[in-house]
Amino acid sequence: MNEQLLKLFRERPEQYISGEELSRTLNCSRTAVWKHIQALRGHGYEFESASRRGYRLVRMPDRLNSAAILSGLRTNIMGRRLHIFDSVESTQTTAQRLVAEGAGEGTLVLAEQQTIGRGRMGRSWHSPEGKGVWMSLVLFPQIPLPFTPQLTLLTAVAVCRAIRRLVSVNVGIKWPNDLLIEGKKVCGILLESKAEDERLLYIVAGIGISANLSAGDYPEHLQNIATSLLIESGRAVDRNRLVGETMAQFEDLYGLYRQEGFEPIRLLWEALSVTLGRSVRIPSKEGSLTGTAQGIDEMGALVVRLPDGEIRKIYSGDIVMQ
Ligand code: BTN
């Protein structure tokens, strides 16, 4: 009910909607409408009310909220089942537990804060309270295990498109799946999967978007390498909308991937990439290599041309753009 009510107000921003219209559309009494408005007020929504004109939504709370997400969600599956927590160790861990308990495809776990947020390659992920979009999406893709990196790249394209739709920032993808604005990281993606006998059972796609962090929210070692949508655009982003838009973009791309395979995703990734054409350094135990990033191949590996013309493919790890 709160979800339907919010949908009506969001469709007509700034406008009054009469109690009569609300009760007619929602098929409930005007007292029930008033009770729902009161409940939303309790969650931090601010309504103005005027006799004969009705109610007007003037401010949404800056909290992750399932009614706010669902009222704007255009998906059939992704994000339809939502679990929102104030604080968890890692949404990845929570999502994996939910899978063990029977959670289905598209289940989304969100948290205001993570106390042990995980990054790639054993790193930690800075996840302060109330400022980011820290979320994990449950997927059961019917793909061979070695194709999993393709979904990492698909996720990066989905988040990049969602951010571009809602915020005016020049965000691009650094291989394999970091989102950068002006060279600084604004989003990281971590896919964790479970397989048995070489068969993929499920994937949990972890997405961390530094949405509304201020410069002071970063520890010193991240100050020069990380940024947020707020810092870059000067405006706080509505995190609930960003969640919904990311789910919508993901569902569209996932559908495309299932129908046409990786090729269209590969082209979209290349179009959004900030890595291609750049000189990159690939650190490895045997010593680092330097070359020019040419593209990604049909499995998602980065294709690099070395100074002597030799082509190398990089399947995992990190690169340094120079
Ligand atoms: C990286 O760039 O190293 C990946 C960072 C992934 C962070 C997200 S936040 C939500 C989800 N839960 C986690 O513990 N990690 C991912």
GROMACS .gro file of N, CA and C in nm, residues 159-304:
model
  438
  159VAL      N    1   2.575  -0.083  -1.421
  159VAL     CA    2   2.589   0.024  -1.320
  159VAL      C    3   2.630   0.155  -1.388
  160CYS      N    4   2.719   0.143  -1.485
  160CYS     CA    5   2.767   0.263  -1.555
  160CYS      C    6   2.650   0.334  -1.624
  161ARG      N    7   2.565   0.256  -1.689
  161ARG     CA    8   2.449   0.315  -1.758
  161ARG      C    9   2.352   0.377  -1.658
  162ALA      N   10   2.332   0.309  -1.544
  162ALA     CA   11   2.239   0.362  -1.443
  162ALA      C   12   2.290   0.495  -1.390
  163ILE      N   13   2.419   0.502  -1.360
  163ILE     CA   14   2.475   0.628  -1.307
  163ILE      C   15   2.463   0.737  -1.413
  164ARG      N   16   2.495   0.704  -1.536
  164ARG     CA   17   2.487   0.806  -1.642
  164ARG      C   18   2.345   0.859  -1.660
  165ARG      N   19   2.247   0.772  -1.636
  165ARG     CA   20   2.108   0.817  -1.652
  165ARG      C   21   2.066   0.913  -1.542
  166LEU      N   22   2.118   0.893  -1.421
  166LEU     CA   23   2.068   0.971  -1.308
  166LEU      C   24   2.158   1.087  -1.267
  167VAL      N   25   2.284   1.080  -1.300
  167VAL     CA   26   2.378   1.181  -1.249
  167VAL      C   27   2.460   1.233  -1.366
  168SER      N   28   2.480   1.365  -1.371
  168SER     CA   29   2.560   1.412  -1.484
  168SER      C   30   2.709   1.411  -1.448
  169VAL      N   31   2.766   1.295  -1.467
  169VAL     CA   32   2.910   1.277  -1.445
  169VAL      C   33   2.963   1.193  -1.559
  170ASN      N   34   3.091   1.210  -1.585
  170ASN     CA   35   3.152   1.137  -1.695
  170ASN      C   36   3.214   1.008  -1.642
  171VAL      N   37   3.128   0.908  -1.621
  171VAL     CA   38   3.177   0.784  -1.560
  171VAL      C   39   3.208   0.682  -1.669
  172GLY      N   40   3.317   0.609  -1.649
  172GLY     CA   41   3.356   0.507  -1.747
  172GLY      C   42   3.411   0.385  -1.676
  173ILE      N   43   3.435   0.278  -1.755
  173ILE     CA   44   3.476   0.151  -1.694
  173ILE      C   45   3.625   0.127  -1.716
  174LYS      N   46   3.693   0.096  -1.606
  174LYS     CA   47   3.833   0.053  -1.616
  174LYS      C   48   3.833  -0.099  -1.604
  175TRP      N   49   3.903  -0.166  -1.696
  175TRP     CA   50   3.902  -0.312  -1.694
  175TRP      C   51   3.951  -0.366  -1.561
  176PRO      N   52   3.889  -0.470  -1.503
  176PRO     CA   53   3.771  -0.533  -1.562
  176PRO      C   54   3.640  -0.466  -1.523
  177ASN      N   55   3.634  -0.412  -1.401
  177ASN     CA   56   3.500  -0.368  -1.359
  177ASN      C   57   3.500  -0.257  -1.256
  178ASP      N   58   3.598  -0.169  -1.262
  178ASP     CA   59   3.593  -0.052  -1.174
  178ASP      C   60   3.526   0.060  -1.252
  179LEU      N   61   3.445   0.139  -1.182
  179LEU     CA   62   3.391   0.258  -1.248
  179LEU      C   63   3.468   0.379  -1.197
  180LEU      N   64   3.514   0.459  -1.292
  180LEU     CA   65   3.597   0.575  -1.257
  180LEU      C   66   3.533   0.704  -1.307
  181ILE      N   67   3.556   0.810  -1.230
  181ILE     CA   68   3.524   0.944  -1.278
  181ILE      C   69   3.653   1.024  -1.267
  182GLU      N   70   3.696   1.081  -1.378
  182GLU     CA   71   3.822   1.157  -1.382
  182GLU      C   72   3.935   1.078  -1.313
  183GLY      N   73   3.942   0.951  -1.342
  183GLY     CA   74   4.052   0.869  -1.291
  183GLY      C   75   4.035   0.818  -1.148
  184LYS      N   76   3.928   0.860  -1.081
  184LYS     CA   77   3.909   0.814  -0.942
  184LYS      C   78   3.794   0.715  -0.934
  185LYS      N   79   3.810   0.619  -0.844
  185LYS     CA   80   3.713   0.509  -0.839
  185LYS      C   81   3.586   0.551  -0.764
  186VAL      N   82   3.472   0.523  -0.828
  186VAL     CA   83   3.344   0.558  -0.766
  186VAL      C   84   3.260   0.433  -0.738
  187CYS      N   85   3.297   0.321  -0.802
  187CYS     CA   86   3.221   0.198  -0.782
  187CYS      C   87   3.310   0.076  -0.805
  188GLY      N   88   3.290  -0.025  -0.722
  188GLY     CA   89   3.361  -0.151  -0.740
  188GLY      C   90   3.262  -0.266  -0.748
  189ILE      N   91   3.301  -0.368  -0.819
  189ILE     CA   92   3.211  -0.483  -0.840
  189ILE      C   93   3.286  -0.611  -0.805
  190LEU      N   94   3.219  -0.697  -0.731
  190LEU     CA   95   3.281  -0.823  -0.688
  190LEU      C   96   3.182  -0.936  -0.712
  191LEU      N   97   3.216  -1.025  -0.805
  191LEU     CA   98   3.129  -1.140  -0.828
  191LEU      C   99   3.184  -1.260  -0.752
  192GLU      N  100   3.099  -1.323  -0.674
  192GLU     CA  101   3.138  -1.446  -0.604
  192GLU      C  102   3.043  -1.555  -0.649
  193SER      N  103   3.101  -1.675  -0.675
  193SER     CA  104   3.014  -1.780  -0.727
  193SER      C  105   3.037  -1.910  -0.651
  194LYS      N  106   2.940  -1.998  -0.665
  194LYS     CA  107   2.958  -2.131  -0.609
  194LYS      C  108   2.938  -2.232  -0.721
  195ALA      N  109   3.031  -2.327  -0.728
  195ALA     CA  110   3.022  -2.429  -0.833
  195ALA      C  111   3.041  -2.567  -0.770
  196GLU      N  112   2.987  -2.668  -0.838
  196GLU     CA  113   3.005  -2.805  -0.792
  196GLU      C  114   3.034  -2.889  -0.914
  197ASP      N  115   3.137  -2.971  -0.910
  197ASP     CA  116   3.176  -3.053  -1.026
  197ASP      C  117   3.183  -2.968  -1.153
  198GLU      N  118   3.249  -2.854  -1.144
  198GLU     CA  119   3.266  -2.765  -1.261
  198GLU      C  120   3.134  -2.705  -1.309
  199ARG      N  121   3.028  -2.723  -1.233
  199ARG     CA  122   2.899  -2.667  -1.275
  199ARG      C  123   2.866  -2.547  -1.186
  200LEU      N  124   2.831  -2.436  -1.253
  200LEU     CA  125   2.800  -2.314  -1.178
  200LEU      C  126   2.666  -2.328  -1.108
  201LEU      N  127   2.664  -2.305  -0.977
  201LEU     CA  128   2.536  -2.315  -0.905
  201LEU      C  129   2.470  -2.178  -0.892
  202TYR      N  130   2.545  -2.081  -0.845
  202TYR     CA  131   2.488  -1.946  -0.838
  202TYR      C  132   2.601  -1.843  -0.836
  203ILE      N  133   2.558  -1.719  -0.860
  203ILE     CA  134   2.652  -1.606  -0.851
  203ILE      C  135   2.589  -1.502  -0.760
  204VAL      N  136   2.671  -1.440  -0.678
  204VAL     CA  137   2.624  -1.321  -0.606
  204VAL      C  138   2.706  -1.204  -0.658
  205ALA      N  139   2.636  -1.111  -0.723
  205ALA     CA  140   2.703  -0.994  -0.780
  205ALA      C  141   2.701  -0.881  -0.679
  206GLY      N  142   2.817  -0.846  -0.625
  206GLY     CA  143   2.827  -0.740  -0.525
  206GLY      C  144   2.863  -0.608  -0.591
  207ILE      N  145   2.786  -0.506  -0.560
  207ILE     CA  146   2.806  -0.375  -0.621
  207ILE      C  147   2.821  -0.271  -0.510
  208GLY      N  148   2.927  -0.196  -0.514
  208GLY     CA  149   2.947  -0.090  -0.415
  208GLY      C  150   2.959   0.044  -0.486
  209ILE      N  151   2.858   0.129  -0.471
  209ILE     CA  152   2.863   0.261  -0.536
  209ILE      C  153   2.880   0.367  -0.428
  210SER      N  154   2.986   0.442  -0.438
  210SER     CA  155   3.009   0.550  -0.342
  210SER      C  156   2.923   0.668  -0.386
  211ALA      N  157   2.802   0.670  -0.334
  211ALA     CA  158   2.703   0.766  -0.383
  211ALA      C  159   2.720   0.903  -0.318
  212ASN      N  160   2.693   0.909  -0.188
  212ASN     CA  161   2.686   1.041  -0.123
  212ASN      C  162   2.794   1.061  -0.017
  213LEU      N  163   2.909   1.001  -0.037
  213LEU     CA  164   3.020   1.022   0.057
  213LEU      C  165   3.081   1.159   0.031
  214SER      N  166   3.118   1.226   0.139
  214SER     CA  167   3.191   1.353   0.125
  214SER      C  168   3.340   1.323   0.136
  215ALA      N  169   3.422   1.420   0.100
  215ALA     CA  170   3.566   1.396   0.102
  215ALA      C  171   3.611   1.345   0.239
  216GLY      N  172   3.553   1.402   0.346
  216GLY     CA  173   3.592   1.365   0.482
  216GLY      C  174   3.551   1.224   0.522
  217ASP      N  175   3.465   1.161   0.442
  217ASP     CA  176   3.422   1.024   0.476
  217ASP      C  177   3.524   0.919   0.437
  218TYR      N  178   3.628   0.961   0.361
  218TYR     CA  179   3.728   0.864   0.318
  218TYR      C  180   3.849   0.864   0.410
  219PRO      N  181   3.900   0.746   0.442
  219PRO     CA  182   4.027   0.744   0.515
  219PRO      C  183   4.138   0.799   0.426
  220GLU      N  184   4.246   0.838   0.488
  220GLU     CA  185   4.350   0.908   0.414
  220GLU      C  186   4.402   0.832   0.292
  221HIS      N  187   4.419   0.699   0.308
  221HIS     CA  188   4.479   0.625   0.196
  221HIS      C  189   4.388   0.618   0.073
  222LEU      N  190   4.259   0.656   0.090
  222LEU     CA  191   4.169   0.653  -0.026
  222LEU      C  192   4.145   0.792  -0.085
  223GLN      N  193   4.187   0.895  -0.009
  223GLN     CA  194   4.152   1.033  -0.049
  223GLN      C  195   4.186   1.066  -0.194
  224ASN      N  196   4.300   1.019  -0.242
  224ASN     CA  197   4.341   1.059  -0.377
  224ASN      C  198   4.297   0.963  -0.486
  225ILE      N  199   4.246   0.848  -0.446
  225ILE     CA  200   4.213   0.749  -0.549
  225ILE      C  201   4.063   0.719  -0.558
  226ALA      N  202   3.987   0.764  -0.457
  226ALA     CA  203   3.843   0.735  -0.458
  226ALA      C  204   3.763   0.864  -0.463
  227THR      N  205   3.643   0.855  -0.519
  227THR     CA  206   3.554   0.971  -0.521
  227THR      C  207   3.410   0.923  -0.506
  228SER      N  208   3.316   1.017  -0.508
  228SER     CA  209   3.175   0.978  -0.497
  228SER      C  210   3.094   1.058  -0.598
  229LEU      N  211   2.970   1.015  -0.617
  229LEU     CA  212   2.882   1.088  -0.710
  229LEU      C  213   2.854   1.227  -0.656
  230LEU      N  214   2.842   1.237  -0.522
  230LEU     CA  215   2.818   1.369  -0.460
  230LEU      C  216   2.937   1.462  -0.485
  231ILE      N  217   3.057   1.411  -0.462
  231ILE     CA  218   3.176   1.496  -0.479
  231ILE      C  219   3.186   1.541  -0.625
  232GLU      N  220   3.160   1.451  -0.718
  232GLU     CA  221   3.181   1.485  -0.859
  232GLU      C  222   3.069   1.569  -0.919
  233SER      N  223   2.945   1.550  -0.870
  233SER     CA  224   2.834   1.622  -0.933
  233SER      C  225   2.788   1.741  -0.850
  234GLY      N  226   2.829   1.742  -0.722
  234GLY     CA  227   2.786   1.852  -0.634
  234GLY      C  228   2.645   1.831  -0.579
  235ARG      N  229   2.583   1.717  -0.613
  235ARG     CA  230   2.446   1.695  -0.564
  235ARG      C  231   2.432   1.554  -0.506
  236ALA      N  232   2.353   1.543  -0.400
  236ALA     CA  233   2.327   1.410  -0.344
  236ALA      C  234   2.236   1.335  -0.440
  237VAL      N  235   2.264   1.207  -0.458
  237VAL     CA  236   2.180   1.127  -0.547
  237VAL      C  237   2.078   1.051  -0.462
  238ASP      N  238   1.960   1.031  -0.516
  238ASP     CA  239   1.857   0.953  -0.449
  238ASP      C  240   1.897   0.806  -0.460
  239ARG      N  241   1.946   0.750  -0.349
  239ARG     CA  242   2.001   0.613  -0.354
  239ARG      C  243   1.895   0.510  -0.392
  240ASN      N  244   1.769   0.535  -0.350
  240ASN     CA  245   1.664   0.438  -0.384
  240ASN      C  246   1.642   0.433  -0.535
  241ARG      N  247   1.646   0.551  -0.598
  241ARG     CA  248   1.631   0.553  -0.745
  241ARG      C  249   1.749   0.488  -0.813
  242LEU      N  250   1.868   0.510  -0.757
  242LEU     CA  251   1.988   0.452  -0.817
  242LEU      C  252   1.983   0.299  -0.810
  243VAL      N  253   1.931   0.247  -0.700
  243VAL     CA  254   1.915   0.101  -0.689
  243VAL      C  255   1.819   0.052  -0.798
  244GLY      N  256   1.705   0.120  -0.808
  244GLY     CA  257   1.603   0.078  -0.907
  244GLY      C  258   1.656   0.086  -1.049
  245GLU      N  259   1.725   0.193  -1.081
  245GLU     CA  260   1.777   0.212  -1.217
  245GLU      C  261   1.884   0.106  -1.247
  246THR      N  262   1.965   0.073  -1.148
  246THR     CA  263   2.068  -0.030  -1.170
  246THR      C  264   2.002  -0.165  -1.197
  247MET      N  265   1.898  -0.195  -1.122
  247MET     CA  266   1.826  -0.321  -1.144
  247MET      C  267   1.764  -0.324  -1.285
  248ALA      N  268   1.708  -0.211  -1.327
  248ALA     CA  269   1.644  -0.205  -1.459
  248ALA      C  270   1.748  -0.226  -1.570
  249GLN      N  271   1.860  -0.158  -1.556
  249GLN     CA  272   1.965  -0.172  -1.658
  249GLN      C  273   2.018  -0.315  -1.658
  250PHE      N  274   2.034  -0.371  -1.538
  250PHE     CA  275   2.087  -0.507  -1.529
  250PHE      C  276   1.990  -0.604  -1.596
  251GLU      N  277   1.863  -0.590  -1.566
  251GLU     CA  278   1.765  -0.684  -1.623
  251GLU      C  279   1.762  -0.676  -1.776
  252ASP      N  280   1.769  -0.555  -1.829
  252ASP     CA  281   1.771  -0.539  -1.976
  252ASP      C  282   1.892  -0.610  -2.036
  253LEU      N  283   2.009  -0.585  -1.977
  253LEU     CA  284   2.132  -0.641  -2.033
  253LEU      C  285   2.139  -0.793  -2.015
  254TYR      N  286   2.088  -0.839  -1.904
  254TYR     CA  287   2.088  -0.983  -1.875
  254TYR      C  288   1.998  -1.055  -1.977
  255GLY      N  289   1.886  -0.990  -2.010
  255GLY     CA  290   1.795  -1.047  -2.111
  255GLY      C  291   1.864  -1.053  -2.247
  256LEU      N  292   1.933  -0.944  -2.279
  256LEU     CA  293   2.006  -0.937  -2.407
  256LEU      C  294   2.114  -1.045  -2.412
  257TYR      N  295   2.184  -1.061  -2.301
  257TYR     CA  296   2.291  -1.161  -2.290
  257TYR      C  297   2.235  -1.302  -2.310
  258ARG      N  298   2.120  -1.327  -2.250
  258ARG     CA  299   2.062  -1.462  -2.262
  258ARG      C  300   2.016  -1.489  -2.405
  259GLN      N  301   1.970  -1.383  -2.472
  259GLN     CA  302   1.920  -1.404  -2.609
  259GLN      C  303   2.032  -1.406  -2.712
  260GLU      N  304   2.127  -1.313  -2.697
  260GLU     CA  305   2.224  -1.294  -2.805
  260GLU      C  306   2.367  -1.324  -2.766
  261GLY      N  307   2.387  -1.364  -2.640
  261GLY     CA  308   2.522  -1.396  -2.597
  261GLY      C  309   2.601  -1.273  -2.558
  262PHE      N  310   2.733  -1.288  -2.547
  262PHE     CA  311   2.817  -1.183  -2.491
  262PHE      C  312   2.849  -1.070  -2.589
  263GLU      N  313   2.839  -1.097  -2.720
  263GLU     CA  314   2.887  -0.999  -2.818
  263GLU      C  315   2.827  -0.857  -2.799
  264PRO      N  316   2.692  -0.844  -2.787
  264PRO     CA  317   2.641  -0.706  -2.767
  264PRO      C  318   2.690  -0.642  -2.638
  265ILE      N  319   2.709  -0.724  -2.535
  265ILE     CA  320   2.757  -0.670  -2.406
  265ILE      C  321   2.901  -0.624  -2.423
  266ARG      N  322   2.978  -0.704  -2.495
  266ARG     CA  323   3.119  -0.670  -2.521
  266ARG      C  324   3.129  -0.533  -2.589
  267LEU      N  325   3.043  -0.512  -2.688
  267LEU     CA  326   3.048  -0.384  -2.760
  267LEU      C  327   3.007  -0.268  -2.669
  268LEU      N  328   2.905  -0.290  -2.586
  268LEU     CA  329   2.863  -0.184  -2.494
  268LEU      C  330   2.974  -0.155  -2.394
  269TRP      N  331   3.039  -0.260  -2.345
  269TRP     CA  332   3.149  -0.241  -2.249
  269TRP      C  333   3.259  -0.158  -2.315
  270GLU      N  334   3.294  -0.195  -2.438
  270GLU     CA  335   3.403  -0.122  -2.506
  270GLU      C  336   3.367   0.025  -2.524
  271ALA      N  337   3.238   0.051  -2.552
  271ALA     CA  338   3.197   0.190  -2.575
  271ALA      C  339   3.208   0.273  -2.446
  272LEU      N  340   3.195   0.208  -2.331
  272LEU     CA  341   3.199   0.281  -2.204
  272LEU      C  342   3.336   0.277  -2.139
  273SER      N  343   3.429   0.208  -2.203
  273SER     CA  344   3.560   0.185  -2.140
  273SER      C  345   3.648   0.310  -2.139
  274VAL      N  346   3.721   0.327  -2.029
  274VAL     CA  347   3.822   0.432  -2.026
  274VAL      C  348   3.961   0.370  -2.041
  275THR      N  349   3.965   0.238  -2.059
  275THR     CA  350   4.094   0.167  -2.066
  275THR      C  351   4.145   0.156  -2.209
  276LEU      N  352   4.053   0.140  -2.303
  276LEU     CA  353   4.098   0.108  -2.440
  276LEU      C  354   4.174   0.223  -2.503
  277GLY      N  355   4.277   0.185  -2.576
  277GLY     CA  356   4.361   0.286  -2.642
  277GLY      C  357   4.467   0.342  -2.549
  278ARG      N  358   4.459   0.306  -2.420
  278ARG     CA  359   4.553   0.363  -2.322
  278ARG      C  360   4.672   0.270  -2.302
  279SER      N  361   4.779   0.330  -2.257
  279SER     CA  362   4.896   0.251  -2.219
  279SER      C  363   4.869   0.193  -2.080
  280VAL      N  364   4.886   0.062  -2.067
  280VAL     CA  365   4.857  -0.002  -1.938
  280VAL      C  366   4.977  -0.084  -1.892
  281ARG      N  367   4.990  -0.094  -1.761
  281ARG     CA  368   5.093  -0.178  -1.703
  281ARG      C  369   5.026  -0.293  -1.632
  282ILE      N  370   5.077  -0.413  -1.655
  282ILE     CA  371   5.016  -0.532  -1.594
  282ILE      C  372   5.118  -0.590  -1.496
  283PRO      N  373   5.096  -0.563  -1.367
  283PRO     CA  374   5.193  -0.616  -1.269
  283PRO      C  375   5.176  -0.767  -1.257
  284SER      N  376   5.282  -0.840  -1.248
  284SER     CA  377   5.272  -0.984  -1.222
  284SER      C  378   5.396  -1.028  -1.145
  285LYS      N  379   5.391  -1.153  -1.096
  285LYS     CA  380   5.504  -1.202  -1.016
  285LYS      C  381   5.632  -1.206  -1.098
  286GLU      N  382   5.615  -1.234  -1.227
  286GLU     CA  383   5.733  -1.246  -1.314
  286GLU      C  384   5.786  -1.110  -1.359
  287GLY      N  385   5.729  -1.002  -1.309
  287GLY     CA  386   5.770  -0.869  -1.352
  287GLY      C  387   5.659  -0.809  -1.437
  288SER      N  388   5.651  -0.675  -1.439
  288SER     CA  389   5.535  -0.618  -1.506
  288SER      C  390   5.557  -0.598  -1.655
  289LEU      N  391   5.445  -0.599  -1.728
  289LEU     CA  392   5.445  -0.580  -1.872
  289LEU      C  393   5.376  -0.447  -1.903
  290THR      N  394   5.418  -0.382  -2.009
  290THR     CA  395   5.349  -0.261  -2.048
  290THR      C  396   5.306  -0.273  -2.193
  291GLY      N  397   5.187  -0.224  -2.223
  291GLY     CA  398   5.140  -0.230  -2.361
  291GLY      C  399   5.019  -0.140  -2.379
  292THR      N  400   4.955  -0.151  -2.495
  292THR     CA  401   4.837  -0.069  -2.522
  292THR      C  402   4.713  -0.159  -2.519
  293ALA      N  403   4.612  -0.114  -2.442
  293ALA     CA  404   4.487  -0.193  -2.434
  293ALA      C  405   4.412  -0.178  -2.566
  294GLN      N  406   4.382  -0.295  -2.626
  294GLN     CA  407   4.319  -0.292  -2.759
  294GLN      C  408   4.169  -0.318  -2.754
  295GLY      N  409   4.126  -0.401  -2.660
  295GLY     CA  410   3.982  -0.437  -2.657
  295GLY      C  411   3.964  -0.552  -2.561
  296ILE      N  412   3.843  -0.608  -2.559
  296ILE     CA  413   3.824  -0.731  -2.482
  296ILE      C  414   3.779  -0.840  -2.578
  297ASP      N  415   3.816  -0.963  -2.545
  297ASP     CA  416   3.782  -1.073  -2.635
  297ASP      C  417   3.647  -1.134  -2.597
  298GLU      N  418   3.613  -1.244  -2.665
  298GLU     CA  419   3.479  -1.302  -2.647
  298GLU      C  420   3.457  -1.363  -2.508
  299MET      N  421   3.566  -1.377  -2.429
  299MET     CA  422   3.549  -1.427  -2.292
  299MET      C  423   3.559  -1.316  -2.188
  300GLY      N  424   3.590  -1.195  -2.234
  300GLY     CA  425   3.603  -1.084  -2.140
  300GLY      C  426   3.747  -1.053  -2.103
  301ALA      N  427   3.843  -1.126  -2.163
  301ALA     CA  428   3.984  -1.099  -2.133
  301ALA      C  429   4.028  -0.969  -2.201
  302LEU      N  430   4.121  -0.898  -2.136
  302LEU     CA  431   4.171  -0.773  -2.194
  302LEU      C  432   4.281  -0.807  -2.296
  303VAL      N  433   4.266  -0.751  -2.416
  303VAL     CA  434   4.365  -0.776  -2.521
  303VAL      C  435   4.464  -0.660  -2.523
  304VAL      N  436   4.592  -0.693  -2.501
  304VAL     CA  437   4.695  -0.588  -2.490
  304VAL      C  438   4.802  -0.611  -2.597
   0.00000   0.00000   0.00000
